[in-house]
Amino acid sequence: MKRRSLLISLILVLALRSYSLAQGAASSLKERATAGDPAAQVQLGMKYALGVPRNLQEAIRWFKLAENTGYADGQFHLAGMYDVAVSPQNPAEAIKWYTLAARQGHKDAQYRLGVMYDQGRGTPKDYVEAANWYAKAAGQGRPEAQFRLGEMYEKGAGVPQDYARSMKWYLSAAQQGRPEAEYKVGYLYEKGLGIAASKAEALAWYQKASSLGYPDAKDAMKALQDQ
């Protein structure tokens, strides 16, 4: 009984200590944000944006404070609020802030800006502009941008059709574990597009994509095995 009481006491002490540390961290974050630290302002904004219940207006307020200093991550998160969080959405306003962040080299903003031009959200559809921003994000290692750029080179959308470049970007995304890119690498190996045809390589990449649940890969693998 005594041992159990000691254990309960220890659990309570640890719980109180964890709560105290959490409160201290929250207080420190608010202090840093209030003092004008843009990184802390973004962190605090995210707490309001993702909290339960969410407080989007307060999130936007802190992102705007970060943006006022020219902080790219503040611009990116502010854009994201207008892009997907607020109702009604305001894609034109999102593009404004994505552009400012993207011009500072923010790879996530570059990718999202590419998506906006790609889909014609808040702006006329423009594959050339989309490819331009995807290329910037892809060059910084953003796998979603690498995959979409690979698609654009494969189809000749916004860029000249170039299977070798398509393979380059698909492979870059595939090496980061993107199943849709793994499937496309397999497809280009199977068809010999931009690279020498290789049934073995095609099967290996289809297998990778299939193991990650990509729906078309299993059927492609079976069809190739049956040939």
CSV table of C-alpha atoms in Angstrom, one decimal:
chain,number,residue,atom,x,y,z
A,1,MET,CA,0.0,0.0,0.0
A,2,LYS,CA,2.8,2.4,0.9
A,3,ARG,CA,4.6,1.6,-2.3
A,4,ARG,CA,1.4,2.3,-4.3
A,5,SER,CA,1.0,5.7,-2.5
A,6,LEU,CA,4.6,6.6,-3.4
A,7,LEU,CA,4.0,5.7,-7.0
A,8,ILE,CA,0.8,7.8,-7.1
A,9,SER,CA,2.7,10.7,-5.5
A,10,LEU,CA,5.5,10.4,-8.1
A,11,ILE,CA,3.1,10.4,-11.0
A,12,LEU,CA,1.4,13.5,-9.6
A,13,VAL,CA,4.7,15.3,-9.2
A,14,LEU,CA,5.7,14.4,-12.8
A,15,ALA,CA,2.4,15.5,-14.1
A,16,LEU,CA,2.5,18.8,-12.3
A,17,ARG,CA,6.1,19.4,-13.5
A,18,SER,CA,5.1,18.7,-17.1
A,19,TYR,CA,2.2,21.1,-16.8
A,20,SER,CA,4.4,23.7,-15.3
A,21,LEU,CA,7.0,23.3,-18.1
A,22,ALA,CA,4.2,23.5,-20.7
A,23,GLN,CA,2.8,26.7,-19.1
A,24,GLY,CA,6.3,28.1,-19.0
A,25,ALA,CA,7.0,27.3,-22.6
A,26,ALA,CA,3.7,28.9,-23.7
A,27,SER,CA,4.4,32.0,-21.6
A,28,SER,CA,7.9,32.3,-23.1
A,29,LEU,CA,6.5,31.9,-26.6
A,30,LYS,CA,4.0,34.7,-26.0
A,31,GLU,CA,6.6,36.9,-24.5
A,32,ARG,CA,9.0,36.4,-27.5
A,33,ALA,CA,6.1,36.9,-30.0
A,34,THR,CA,5.0,40.1,-28.2
A,35,ALA,CA,8.6,41.4,-28.2
A,36,GLY,CA,8.6,41.1,-32.0
A,37,ASP,CA,10.3,37.8,-32.7
A,38,PRO,CA,8.8,36.8,-36.1
A,39,ALA,CA,9.6,33.1,-35.7
A,40,ALA,CA,7.8,33.1,-32.3
A,41,GLN,CA,4.9,35.0,-33.9
A,42,VAL,CA,4.5,32.3,-36.6
A,43,GLN,CA,4.7,29.6,-33.9
A,44,LEU,CA,2.0,31.3,-31.9
A,45,GLY,CA,-0.1,31.9,-35.0
A,46,MET,CA,0.1,28.1,-35.7
A,47,LYS,CA,-1.1,27.4,-32.2
A,48,TYR,CA,-4.2,29.5,-32.8
A,49,ALA,CA,-4.7,28.0,-36.3
A,50,LEU,CA,-4.5,24.4,-35.1
A,51,GLY,CA,-5.9,24.7,-31.6
A,52,VAL,CA,-9.2,23.3,-30.4
A,53,PRO,CA,-11.2,25.4,-30.8
A,54,ARG,CA,-9.4,27.2,-33.6
A,55,ASN,CA,-9.1,31.0,-33.6
A,56,LEU,CA,-8.3,31.9,-37.2
A,57,GLN,CA,-8.5,35.7,-36.7
A,58,GLU,CA,-6.0,35.5,-33.9
A,59,ALA,CA,-3.8,33.3,-36.1
A,60,ILE,CA,-4.0,35.8,-39.0
A,61,ARG,CA,-3.1,38.6,-36.6
A,62,TRP,CA,0.1,37.0,-35.5
A,63,PHE,CA,1.0,35.9,-39.1
A,64,LYS,CA,0.5,39.5,-40.2
A,65,LEU,CA,2.8,40.8,-37.4
A,66,ALA,CA,5.5,38.4,-38.6
A,67,GLU,CA,4.9,39.4,-42.2
A,68,ASN,CA,5.3,43.1,-41.3
A,69,THR,CA,9.0,42.4,-40.7
A,70,GLY,CA,9.3,40.8,-44.2
A,71,TYR,CA,9.6,37.3,-42.6
A,72,ALA,CA,9.0,34.8,-45.5
A,73,ASP,CA,7.6,32.1,-43.2
A,74,GLY,CA,5.0,34.6,-41.9
A,75,GLN,CA,4.1,35.5,-45.5
A,76,PHE,CA,3.7,31.8,-46.4
A,77,HIS,CA,1.5,31.0,-43.4
A,78,LEU,CA,-0.6,34.1,-44.0
A,79,ALA,CA,-1.1,33.0,-47.6
A,80,GLY,CA,-2.1,29.5,-46.4
A,81,MET,CA,-4.8,31.0,-44.3
A,82,TYR,CA,-6.4,32.8,-47.3
A,83,ASP,CA,-5.7,29.7,-49.5
A,84,VAL,CA,-7.4,27.0,-47.4
A,85,ALA,CA,-8.4,28.0,-43.9
A,86,VAL,CA,-10.7,31.0,-44.1
A,87,SER,CA,-14.3,30.8,-45.4
A,88,PRO,CA,-14.8,31.9,-48.0
A,89,GLN,CA,-11.3,31.3,-49.3
A,90,ASN,CA,-9.5,34.1,-51.0
A,91,PRO,CA,-7.0,32.6,-53.5
A,92,ALA,CA,-6.1,36.0,-55.0
A,93,GLU,CA,-5.0,37.2,-51.6
A,94,ALA,CA,-3.1,33.9,-51.1
A,95,ILE,CA,-1.2,34.4,-54.3
A,96,LYS,CA,-0.1,37.9,-53.1
A,97,TRP,CA,1.5,36.5,-50.0
A,98,TYR,CA,2.8,33.3,-51.6
A,99,THR,CA,4.6,35.5,-54.2
A,100,LEU,CA,6.3,37.6,-51.6
A,101,ALA,CA,7.5,34.5,-49.7
A,102,ALA,CA,8.5,32.7,-52.9
A,103,ARG,CA,10.6,35.6,-54.1
A,104,GLN,CA,12.6,35.2,-50.9
A,105,GLY,CA,13.3,31.6,-51.7
A,106,HIS,CA,10.7,29.9,-49.5
A,107,LYS,CA,10.4,26.5,-51.2
A,108,ASP,CA,6.9,25.7,-49.8
A,109,ALA,CA,5.6,29.1,-51.0
A,110,GLN,CA,7.2,28.4,-54.4
A,111,TYR,CA,5.5,25.1,-54.6
A,112,ARG,CA,2.1,26.4,-53.6
A,113,LEU,CA,2.4,29.3,-56.0
A,114,GLY,CA,3.1,26.8,-58.7
A,115,VAL,CA,-0.1,25.0,-57.7
A,116,MET,CA,-2.1,28.2,-57.9
A,117,TYR,CA,-0.9,28.9,-61.5
A,118,ASP,CA,-1.3,25.2,-62.4
A,119,GLN,CA,-4.9,25.0,-61.2
A,120,GLY,CA,-5.9,28.6,-62.1
A,121,ARG,CA,-6.8,29.4,-58.5
A,122,GLY,CA,-7.0,33.2,-58.0
A,123,THR,CA,-5.3,33.7,-61.4
A,124,PRO,CA,-5.7,32.6,-65.0
A,125,LYS,CA,-4.2,29.1,-65.5
A,126,ASP,CA,-0.6,29.5,-66.7
A,127,TYR,CA,1.5,26.3,-67.1
A,128,VAL,CA,4.6,28.3,-68.0
A,129,GLU,CA,4.4,30.3,-64.7
A,130,ALA,CA,3.5,27.1,-62.8
A,131,ALA,CA,6.5,25.2,-64.3
A,132,ASN,CA,8.8,28.2,-63.4
A,133,TRP,CA,7.8,28.0,-59.7
A,134,TYR,CA,7.8,24.3,-59.5
A,135,ALA,CA,11.3,24.3,-60.9
A,136,LYS,CA,12.4,26.6,-58.1
A,137,ALA,CA,10.9,24.5,-55.4
A,138,ALA,CA,12.1,21.3,-57.1
A,139,GLY,CA,15.6,22.6,-57.1
A,140,GLN,CA,15.3,23.0,-53.3
A,141,GLY,CA,14.2,19.4,-52.9
A,142,ARG,CA,10.4,19.7,-52.6
A,143,PRO,CA,9.3,16.3,-53.8
A,144,GLU,CA,5.7,17.3,-54.8
A,145,ALA,CA,7.2,20.0,-57.0
A,146,GLN,CA,9.7,17.5,-58.5
A,147,PHE,CA,6.9,15.1,-59.3
A,148,ARG,CA,4.7,17.8,-61.0
A,149,LEU,CA,7.6,19.2,-62.9
A,150,GLY,CA,8.3,15.6,-64.1
A,151,GLU,CA,4.7,15.4,-65.3
A,152,MET,CA,5.0,18.7,-67.1
A,153,TYR,CA,8.1,17.6,-69.0
A,154,GLU,CA,6.5,14.3,-69.8
A,155,LYS,CA,3.5,16.0,-71.3
A,156,GLY,CA,5.1,19.2,-72.6
A,157,ALA,CA,2.9,21.4,-70.5
A,158,GLY,CA,4.5,24.8,-69.9
A,159,VAL,CA,7.9,23.4,-70.9
A,160,PRO,CA,9.1,21.6,-74.0
A,161,GLN,CA,8.4,17.8,-73.9
A,162,ASP,CA,11.6,16.2,-72.6
A,163,TYR,CA,11.5,12.6,-71.3
A,164,ALA,CA,15.0,12.7,-70.0
A,165,ARG,CA,14.2,15.7,-67.8
A,166,SER,CA,10.9,14.1,-66.9
A,167,MET,CA,12.8,11.1,-65.6
A,168,LYS,CA,15.3,13.3,-63.7
A,169,TRP,CA,12.5,14.9,-61.7
A,170,TYR,CA,10.5,11.8,-61.2
A,171,LEU,CA,13.6,10.0,-60.0
A,172,SER,CA,14.4,12.9,-57.6
A,173,ALA,CA,10.9,12.6,-56.1
A,174,ALA,CA,10.9,8.8,-56.1
A,175,GLN,CA,14.2,8.8,-54.1
A,176,GLN,CA,12.3,10.7,-51.4
A,177,GLY,CA,9.7,8.0,-51.2
A,178,ARG,CA,6.9,9.5,-53.3
A,179,PRO,CA,4.9,6.4,-54.6
A,180,GLU,CA,3.4,8.3,-57.6
A,181,ALA,CA,6.9,9.2,-58.7
A,182,GLU,CA,8.1,5.6,-58.2
A,183,TYR,CA,5.3,4.5,-60.4
A,184,LYS,CA,6.2,7.0,-63.1
A,185,VAL,CA,9.9,6.0,-63.0
A,186,GLY,CA,8.8,2.4,-63.6
A,187,TYR,CA,6.6,3.5,-66.5
A,188,LEU,CA,9.4,5.4,-68.2
A,189,TYR,CA,11.7,2.4,-67.8
A,190,GLU,CA,9.1,0.1,-69.2
A,191,LYS,CA,8.5,2.3,-72.2
A,192,GLY,CA,12.1,3.4,-72.7
A,193,LEU,CA,11.2,7.1,-72.6
A,194,GLY,CA,14.1,9.3,-71.7
A,195,ILE,CA,16.2,6.3,-70.7
A,196,ALA,CA,17.0,2.8,-72.1
A,197,ALA,CA,14.1,0.4,-71.6
A,198,SER,CA,14.6,-2.0,-68.7
A,199,LYS,CA,12.0,-4.5,-67.6
A,200,ALA,CA,13.9,-5.3,-64.4
A,201,GLU,CA,14.1,-1.6,-63.4
A,202,ALA,CA,10.5,-1.1,-64.3
A,203,LEU,CA,9.4,-4.0,-62.1
A,204,ALA,CA,11.6,-2.9,-59.3
A,205,TRP,CA,10.1,0.6,-59.2
A,206,TYR,CA,6.5,-0.7,-59.7
A,207,GLN,CA,7.2,-2.9,-56.7
A,208,LYS,CA,8.3,0.1,-54.6
A,209,ALA,CA,5.2,2.0,-55.5
A,210,SER,CA,2.9,-1.0,-54.9
A,211,SER,CA,4.4,-1.6,-51.5
A,212,LEU,CA,3.4,2.0,-50.6
A,213,GLY,CA,-0.2,1.4,-51.7
A,214,TYR,CA,-0.1,3.2,-55.1
A,215,PRO,CA,-3.1,1.7,-56.8
A,216,ASP,CA,-1.9,1.6,-60.5
A,217,ALA,CA,1.5,0.0,-59.7
A,218,LYS,CA,0.2,-3.5,-58.8
A,219,ASP,CA,-1.7,-3.8,-62.1
A,220,ALA,CA,1.3,-2.4,-64.1
A,221,MET,CA,3.6,-4.9,-62.4
A,222,LYS,CA,1.3,-7.8,-63.2
A,223,ALA,CA,0.8,-6.8,-66.8
A,224,LEU,CA,4.6,-6.5,-67.3
A,225,GLN,CA,5.3,-9.8,-65.6
A,226,ASP,CA,2.7,-11.5,-67.9
A,227,GLN,CA,4.4,-10.3,-71.1
